[in-house]
Amino acid sequence: MDTSCFIRPAIEADIDALFDICLKTANGGEDASALYSDPHLPGYIWSVPYLKFAKDFAFVLVQDDRPVGYVVGVPDTGGFDRDLQMNWWPFVRQQITGLAPSRPRDADVMERIQNPRSGTGWLQDQYPAHLHINILPGLQASGWGRRMIGTELQALRNHGVGGVHLGVDPNNERAKGFYRHLGFSEFEQDGSVAFAMRIHAGLG
């Protein structure tokens, strides 16, 4: 494990880094820069709104004063979705006004922005919290992912949350192996893959 790294709470100044890390990992953990015509598109969905609306559950992995990974989460997925519906998606739709899909992943993300969907509603009763984690390719499989997940789970546990879930790219076998190793249970429905965990007795 790289001892020059450490985990700290995310701050407003990390927004650009969250956009960048999300883009550089959005292709099954690899760089997706060539797949989006606007480099902010993945971050609008999977990273930045968490810092904006669930700051107490946003953390970054820092190396040489530079964020190289993040873990973000929310204790109440339904409440978070309602917050974004009111206070985030209208802003993002303004940001992408006039943007025409021209790269492979543009249309999917733009459709998600226009018609947000959770995709894991079937897990939310038992596992109301959810999280996202991304680390730049050079530091993946370094041991820091486990520590970042542990940091997030402790924050959720301290908030009184009993269960957490997350979605995984069905093609990302490395990520699926990682969550199995951490003790998450695997679920599949309609082609979507998700992992979930009861966290009152999860990672410390």
PDB file of C-alpha atoms in Angstrom:
ATOM      1  CA  MET A   1       0.000   0.000   0.000  1.00  0.00           C
ATOM      2  CA  ASP A   2       1.321   3.436  -0.982  1.00  0.00           C
ATOM      3  CA  THR A   3       2.034   5.240   2.288  1.00  0.00           C
ATOM      4  CA  SER A   4       2.123   8.628   0.520  1.00  0.00           C
ATOM      5  CA  CYS A   5      -1.675   8.441   0.203  1.00  0.00           C
ATOM      6  CA  PHE A   6      -4.342   9.329   2.756  1.00  0.00           C
ATOM      7  CA  ILE A   7      -8.125   9.657   2.903  1.00  0.00           C
ATOM      8  CA  ARG A   8      -9.838  12.904   3.893  1.00  0.00           C
ATOM      9  CA  PRO A   9     -13.334  14.394   3.656  1.00  0.00           C
ATOM     10  CA  ALA A  10     -14.060  15.896   0.246  1.00  0.00           C
ATOM     11  CA  ILE A  11     -14.382  19.676  -0.020  1.00  0.00           C
ATOM     12  CA  GLU A  12     -15.850  22.053  -2.584  1.00  0.00           C
ATOM     13  CA  ALA A  13     -12.397  22.582  -4.118  1.00  0.00           C
ATOM     14  CA  ASP A  14     -12.367  18.886  -5.098  1.00  0.00           C
ATOM     15  CA  ILE A  15     -15.185  19.253  -7.642  1.00  0.00           C
ATOM     16  CA  ASP A  16     -12.882  19.397 -10.681  1.00  0.00           C
ATOM     17  CA  ALA A  17     -11.015  16.329  -9.414  1.00  0.00           C
ATOM     18  CA  LEU A  18     -14.287  14.424  -8.941  1.00  0.00           C
ATOM     19  CA  PHE A  19     -15.279  15.220 -12.522  1.00  0.00           C
ATOM     20  CA  ASP A  20     -11.861  14.106 -13.780  1.00  0.00           C
ATOM     21  CA  ILE A  21     -11.580  10.884 -11.763  1.00  0.00           C
ATOM     22  CA  CYS A  22     -15.098   9.900 -12.756  1.00  0.00           C
ATOM     23  CA  LEU A  23     -14.244  10.385 -16.456  1.00  0.00           C
ATOM     24  CA  LYS A  24     -10.899   8.571 -16.164  1.00  0.00           C
ATOM     25  CA  THR A  25     -12.578   5.499 -14.629  1.00  0.00           C
ATOM     26  CA  ALA A  26     -15.980   5.451 -16.384  1.00  0.00           C
ATOM     27  CA  ASN A  27     -15.080   2.718 -18.864  1.00  0.00           C
ATOM     28  CA  GLY A  28     -15.190  -0.280 -16.533  1.00  0.00           C
ATOM     29  CA  GLY A  29     -12.490   1.291 -14.358  1.00  0.00           C
ATOM     30  CA  GLU A  30     -10.481   2.584 -17.329  1.00  0.00           C
ATOM     31  CA  ASP A  31     -10.259   5.983 -19.049  1.00  0.00           C
ATOM     32  CA  ALA A  32     -13.491   6.959 -20.835  1.00  0.00           C
ATOM     33  CA  SER A  33     -12.287  10.310 -22.198  1.00  0.00           C
ATOM     34  CA  ALA A  34     -12.811   9.187 -25.790  1.00  0.00           C
ATOM     35  CA  LEU A  35     -16.377   8.051 -25.076  1.00  0.00           C
ATOM     36  CA  TYR A  36     -17.887  11.416 -24.056  1.00  0.00           C
ATOM     37  CA  SER A  37     -17.953  14.683 -25.993  1.00  0.00           C
ATOM     38  CA  ASP A  38     -18.240  16.663 -22.732  1.00  0.00           C
ATOM     39  CA  PRO A  39     -15.780  15.498 -20.032  1.00  0.00           C
ATOM     40  CA  HIS A  40     -18.260  16.480 -17.312  1.00  0.00           C
ATOM     41  CA  LEU A  41     -21.024  14.107 -18.398  1.00  0.00           C
ATOM     42  CA  PRO A  42     -20.231  11.087 -16.185  1.00  0.00           C
ATOM     43  CA  GLY A  43     -19.443  13.259 -13.176  1.00  0.00           C
ATOM     44  CA  TYR A  44     -22.807  15.013 -13.401  1.00  0.00           C
ATOM     45  CA  ILE A  45     -24.361  11.651 -12.486  1.00  0.00           C
ATOM     46  CA  TRP A  46     -21.871   9.561 -10.523  1.00  0.00           C
ATOM     47  CA  SER A  47     -19.682  11.901  -8.473  1.00  0.00           C
ATOM     48  CA  VAL A  48     -20.289  15.644  -8.127  1.00  0.00           C
ATOM     49  CA  PRO A  49     -23.930  15.655  -6.918  1.00  0.00           C
ATOM     50  CA  TYR A  50     -22.856  13.550  -3.936  1.00  0.00           C
ATOM     51  CA  LEU A  51     -20.423  16.233  -2.824  1.00  0.00           C
ATOM     52  CA  LYS A  52     -23.125  18.849  -3.374  1.00  0.00           C
ATOM     53  CA  PHE A  53     -25.985  17.093  -1.582  1.00  0.00           C
ATOM     54  CA  ALA A  54     -24.394  14.510   0.746  1.00  0.00           C
ATOM     55  CA  LYS A  55     -21.119  16.157   1.733  1.00  0.00           C
ATOM     56  CA  ASP A  56     -20.796  14.259   5.021  1.00  0.00           C
ATOM     57  CA  PHE A  57     -20.494  11.021   3.046  1.00  0.00           C
ATOM     58  CA  ALA A  58     -17.942  12.174   0.430  1.00  0.00           C
ATOM     59  CA  PHE A  59     -14.261  11.313   0.829  1.00  0.00           C
ATOM     60  CA  VAL A  60     -11.202  11.570  -1.406  1.00  0.00           C
ATOM     61  CA  LEU A  61      -7.975   9.600  -1.612  1.00  0.00           C
ATOM     62  CA  VAL A  62      -5.085  12.041  -1.870  1.00  0.00           C
ATOM     63  CA  GLN A  63      -1.572  11.470  -3.210  1.00  0.00           C
ATOM     64  CA  ASP A  64       0.959  14.332  -3.339  1.00  0.00           C
ATOM     65  CA  ASP A  65      -1.783  16.878  -2.539  1.00  0.00           C
ATOM     66  CA  ARG A  66      -3.883  15.652  -5.476  1.00  0.00           C
ATOM     67  CA  PRO A  67      -7.122  13.645  -5.247  1.00  0.00           C
ATOM     68  CA  VAL A  68      -6.626  10.331  -7.067  1.00  0.00           C
ATOM     69  CA  GLY A  69      -9.809   8.586  -5.947  1.00  0.00           C
ATOM     70  CA  TYR A  70     -13.120   9.171  -4.244  1.00  0.00           C
ATOM     71  CA  VAL A  71     -15.856   7.336  -2.424  1.00  0.00           C
ATOM     72  CA  VAL A  72     -19.261   8.981  -2.147  1.00  0.00           C
ATOM     73  CA  GLY A  73     -22.534   7.801  -0.719  1.00  0.00           C
ATOM     74  CA  VAL A  74     -25.935   8.729   0.648  1.00  0.00           C
ATOM     75  CA  PRO A  75     -27.797   7.278   3.623  1.00  0.00           C
ATOM     76  CA  ASP A  76     -31.221   7.584   1.976  1.00  0.00           C
ATOM     77  CA  THR A  77     -31.317   6.885  -1.752  1.00  0.00           C
ATOM     78  CA  GLY A  78     -34.956   7.905  -2.172  1.00  0.00           C
ATOM     79  CA  GLY A  79     -34.459  11.235  -0.428  1.00  0.00           C
ATOM     80  CA  PHE A  80     -31.305  11.919  -2.420  1.00  0.00           C
ATOM     81  CA  ASP A  81     -33.115  11.228  -5.703  1.00  0.00           C
ATOM     82  CA  ARG A  82     -35.803  13.728  -4.719  1.00  0.00           C
ATOM     83  CA  ASP A  83     -33.171  16.350  -3.841  1.00  0.00           C
ATOM     84  CA  LEU A  84     -31.541  15.948  -7.235  1.00  0.00           C
ATOM     85  CA  GLN A  85     -34.883  16.129  -9.021  1.00  0.00           C
ATOM     86  CA  MET A  86     -35.532  19.526  -7.459  1.00  0.00           C
ATOM     87  CA  ASN A  87     -32.085  21.044  -7.125  1.00  0.00           C
ATOM     88  CA  TRP A  88     -29.552  19.359  -9.431  1.00  0.00           C
ATOM     89  CA  TRP A  89     -30.990  18.053 -12.679  1.00  0.00           C
ATOM     90  CA  PRO A  90     -32.496  21.401 -13.762  1.00  0.00           C
ATOM     91  CA  PHE A  91     -29.023  22.978 -13.408  1.00  0.00           C
ATOM     92  CA  VAL A  92     -27.312  20.131 -15.303  1.00  0.00           C
ATOM     93  CA  ARG A  93     -29.864  20.272 -18.122  1.00  0.00           C
ATOM     94  CA  GLN A  94     -28.976  23.942 -18.569  1.00  0.00           C
ATOM     95  CA  GLN A  95     -25.281  23.024 -18.728  1.00  0.00           C
ATOM     96  CA  ILE A  96     -25.810  20.576 -21.590  1.00  0.00           C
ATOM     97  CA  THR A  97     -28.282  22.654 -23.589  1.00  0.00           C
ATOM     98  CA  GLY A  98     -27.352  22.399 -27.259  1.00  0.00           C
ATOM     99  CA  LEU A  99     -25.065  19.403 -26.789  1.00  0.00           C
ATOM    100  CA  ALA A 100     -25.755  16.812 -29.481  1.00  0.00           C
ATOM    101  CA  PRO A 101     -24.679  13.203 -28.885  1.00  0.00           C
ATOM    102  CA  SER A 102     -21.556  12.504 -30.949  1.00  0.00           C
ATOM    103  CA  ARG A 103     -19.504  10.037 -28.904  1.00  0.00           C
ATOM    104  CA  PRO A 104     -20.404   6.434 -27.951  1.00  0.00           C
ATOM    105  CA  ARG A 105     -21.654   7.119 -24.401  1.00  0.00           C
ATOM    106  CA  ASP A 106     -23.210  10.575 -24.891  1.00  0.00           C
ATOM    107  CA  ALA A 107     -26.761   9.489 -25.647  1.00  0.00           C
ATOM    108  CA  ASP A 108     -27.070   7.179 -22.651  1.00  0.00           C
ATOM    109  CA  VAL A 109     -25.850   9.738 -20.121  1.00  0.00           C
ATOM    110  CA  MET A 110     -27.853  12.572 -21.648  1.00  0.00           C
ATOM    111  CA  GLU A 111     -30.970  10.418 -21.472  1.00  0.00           C
ATOM    112  CA  ARG A 112     -30.229   9.684 -17.804  1.00  0.00           C
ATOM    113  CA  ILE A 113     -29.933  13.413 -17.121  1.00  0.00           C
ATOM    114  CA  GLN A 114     -33.274  14.116 -18.801  1.00  0.00           C
ATOM    115  CA  ASN A 115     -34.985  11.097 -17.193  1.00  0.00           C
ATOM    116  CA  PRO A 116     -33.100  10.189 -13.993  1.00  0.00           C
ATOM    117  CA  ARG A 117     -33.523   6.658 -12.774  1.00  0.00           C
ATOM    118  CA  SER A 118     -32.170   4.867  -9.757  1.00  0.00           C
ATOM    119  CA  GLY A 119     -32.045   1.419 -11.324  1.00  0.00           C
ATOM    120  CA  THR A 120     -31.815  -0.246  -7.911  1.00  0.00           C
ATOM    121  CA  GLY A 121     -35.202   0.629  -6.442  1.00  0.00           C
ATOM    122  CA  TRP A 122     -35.784  -3.054  -5.795  1.00  0.00           C
ATOM    123  CA  LEU A 123     -32.953  -3.006  -3.216  1.00  0.00           C
ATOM    124  CA  GLN A 124     -33.766   0.212  -1.405  1.00  0.00           C
ATOM    125  CA  ASP A 125     -36.154  -1.155   1.215  1.00  0.00           C
ATOM    126  CA  GLN A 126     -33.535  -3.430   2.742  1.00  0.00           C
ATOM    127  CA  TYR A 127     -30.473  -1.434   1.720  1.00  0.00           C
ATOM    128  CA  PRO A 128     -31.497   2.257   1.699  1.00  0.00           C
ATOM    129  CA  ALA A 129     -27.990   3.716   1.358  1.00  0.00           C
ATOM    130  CA  HIS A 130     -25.837   3.513  -1.758  1.00  0.00           C
ATOM    131  CA  LEU A 131     -22.281   4.408  -2.691  1.00  0.00           C
ATOM    132  CA  HIS A 132     -19.872   4.904  -5.589  1.00  0.00           C
ATOM    133  CA  ILE A 133     -16.101   4.484  -5.489  1.00  0.00           C
ATOM    134  CA  ASN A 134     -13.506   5.209  -8.169  1.00  0.00           C
ATOM    135  CA  ILE A 135      -9.710   5.243  -8.031  1.00  0.00           C
ATOM    136  CA  LEU A 136      -7.439   6.243 -10.905  1.00  0.00           C
ATOM    137  CA  PRO A 137      -6.044   3.198 -12.718  1.00  0.00           C
ATOM    138  CA  GLY A 138      -2.504   3.564 -11.341  1.00  0.00           C
ATOM    139  CA  LEU A 139      -3.687   3.044  -7.759  1.00  0.00           C
ATOM    140  CA  GLN A 140      -6.350   0.421  -8.305  1.00  0.00           C
ATOM    141  CA  ALA A 141      -5.709  -2.908  -6.553  1.00  0.00           C
ATOM    142  CA  SER A 142      -3.454  -1.053  -4.084  1.00  0.00           C
ATOM    143  CA  GLY A 143      -5.385  -1.813  -0.887  1.00  0.00           C
ATOM    144  CA  TRP A 144      -6.777   1.705  -0.712  1.00  0.00           C
ATOM    145  CA  GLY A 145     -10.118   0.703  -2.185  1.00  0.00           C
ATOM    146  CA  ARG A 146     -10.862  -1.470   0.818  1.00  0.00           C
ATOM    147  CA  ARG A 147      -9.914   1.318   3.213  1.00  0.00           C
ATOM    148  CA  MET A 148     -12.071   3.830   1.337  1.00  0.00           C
ATOM    149  CA  ILE A 149     -15.072   1.508   1.419  1.00  0.00           C
ATOM    150  CA  GLY A 150     -14.455   1.022   5.129  1.00  0.00           C
ATOM    151  CA  THR A 151     -14.420   4.805   5.636  1.00  0.00           C
ATOM    152  CA  GLU A 152     -17.716   5.190   3.803  1.00  0.00           C
ATOM    153  CA  LEU A 153     -19.401   2.300   5.614  1.00  0.00           C
ATOM    154  CA  GLN A 154     -18.344   3.719   8.975  1.00  0.00           C
ATOM    155  CA  ALA A 155     -19.833   7.118   8.097  1.00  0.00           C
ATOM    156  CA  LEU A 156     -23.096   5.453   7.081  1.00  0.00           C
ATOM    157  CA  ARG A 157     -23.094   3.238  10.162  1.00  0.00           C
ATOM    158  CA  ASN A 158     -22.516   6.280  12.387  1.00  0.00           C
ATOM    159  CA  HIS A 159     -25.612   7.798  10.765  1.00  0.00           C
ATOM    160  CA  GLY A 160     -27.653   4.774  11.793  1.00  0.00           C
ATOM    161  CA  VAL A 161     -27.953   3.191   8.361  1.00  0.00           C
ATOM    162  CA  GLY A 162     -28.384  -0.590   8.339  1.00  0.00           C
ATOM    163  CA  GLY A 163     -27.800  -1.485   4.700  1.00  0.00           C
ATOM    164  CA  VAL A 164     -26.029  -0.198   1.578  1.00  0.00           C
ATOM    165  CA  HIS A 165     -26.052  -1.132  -2.098  1.00  0.00           C
ATOM    166  CA  LEU A 166     -24.211  -0.175  -5.272  1.00  0.00           C
ATOM    167  CA  GLY A 167     -24.439  -0.892  -8.971  1.00  0.00           C
ATOM    168  CA  VAL A 168     -21.607  -2.426 -10.986  1.00  0.00           C
ATOM    169  CA  ASP A 169     -20.914  -2.518 -14.711  1.00  0.00           C
ATOM    170  CA  PRO A 170     -21.827  -6.119 -15.638  1.00  0.00           C
ATOM    171  CA  ASN A 171     -18.593  -6.315 -17.674  1.00  0.00           C
ATOM    172  CA  ASN A 172     -16.312  -5.157 -14.854  1.00  0.00           C
ATOM    173  CA  GLU A 173     -15.192  -8.532 -13.487  1.00  0.00           C
ATOM    174  CA  ARG A 174     -12.451  -6.986 -11.365  1.00  0.00           C
ATOM    175  CA  ALA A 175     -14.960  -4.780  -9.538  1.00  0.00           C
ATOM    176  CA  LYS A 176     -17.313  -7.699  -9.001  1.00  0.00           C
ATOM    177  CA  GLY A 177     -14.483  -9.745  -7.494  1.00  0.00           C
ATOM    178  CA  PHE A 178     -13.544  -6.828  -5.244  1.00  0.00           C
ATOM    179  CA  TYR A 179     -17.046  -6.520  -3.757  1.00  0.00           C
ATOM    180  CA  ARG A 180     -17.402 -10.263  -3.300  1.00  0.00           C
ATOM    181  CA  HIS A 181     -14.082 -10.236  -1.435  1.00  0.00           C
ATOM    182  CA  LEU A 182     -15.352  -7.487   0.870  1.00  0.00           C
ATOM    183  CA  GLY A 183     -18.399  -9.530   1.789  1.00  0.00           C
ATOM    184  CA  PHE A 184     -21.066  -7.872  -0.341  1.00  0.00           C
ATOM    185  CA  SER A 185     -23.885 -10.062  -1.658  1.00  0.00           C
ATOM    186  CA  GLU A 186     -24.456 -10.077  -5.425  1.00  0.00           C
ATOM    187  CA  PHE A 187     -27.828  -9.446  -7.047  1.00  0.00           C
ATOM    188  CA  GLU A 188     -28.892  -9.438 -10.679  1.00  0.00           C
ATOM    189  CA  GLN A 189     -32.139  -8.212 -12.196  1.00  0.00           C
ATOM    190  CA  ASP A 190     -33.041  -7.349 -15.783  1.00  0.00           C
ATOM    191  CA  GLY A 191     -29.385  -7.391 -16.811  1.00  0.00           C
ATOM    192  CA  SER A 192     -28.310  -5.034 -14.014  1.00  0.00           C
ATOM    193  CA  VAL A 193     -25.734  -6.172 -11.467  1.00  0.00           C
ATOM    194  CA  ALA A 194     -25.752  -4.829  -7.922  1.00  0.00           C
ATOM    195  CA  PHE A 195     -24.056  -5.618  -4.637  1.00  0.00           C
ATOM    196  CA  ALA A 196     -25.468  -5.020  -1.174  1.00  0.00           C
ATOM    197  CA  MET A 197     -24.440  -5.400   2.456  1.00  0.00           C
ATOM    198  CA  ARG A 198     -25.984  -5.128   5.891  1.00  0.00           C
ATOM    199  CA  ILE A 199     -23.543  -2.750   7.567  1.00  0.00           C
ATOM    200  CA  HIS A 200     -24.336  -2.953  11.268  1.00  0.00           C
ATOM    201  CA  ALA A 201     -21.841  -5.836  11.275  1.00  0.00           C
ATOM    202  CA  GLY A 202     -19.888  -5.041   8.124  1.00  0.00           C
ATOM    203  CA  LEU A 203     -16.399  -3.711   7.615  1.00  0.00           C
ATOM    204  CA  GLY A 204     -14.806  -1.724  10.402  1.00  0.00           C
TER     205      GLY A 204
END
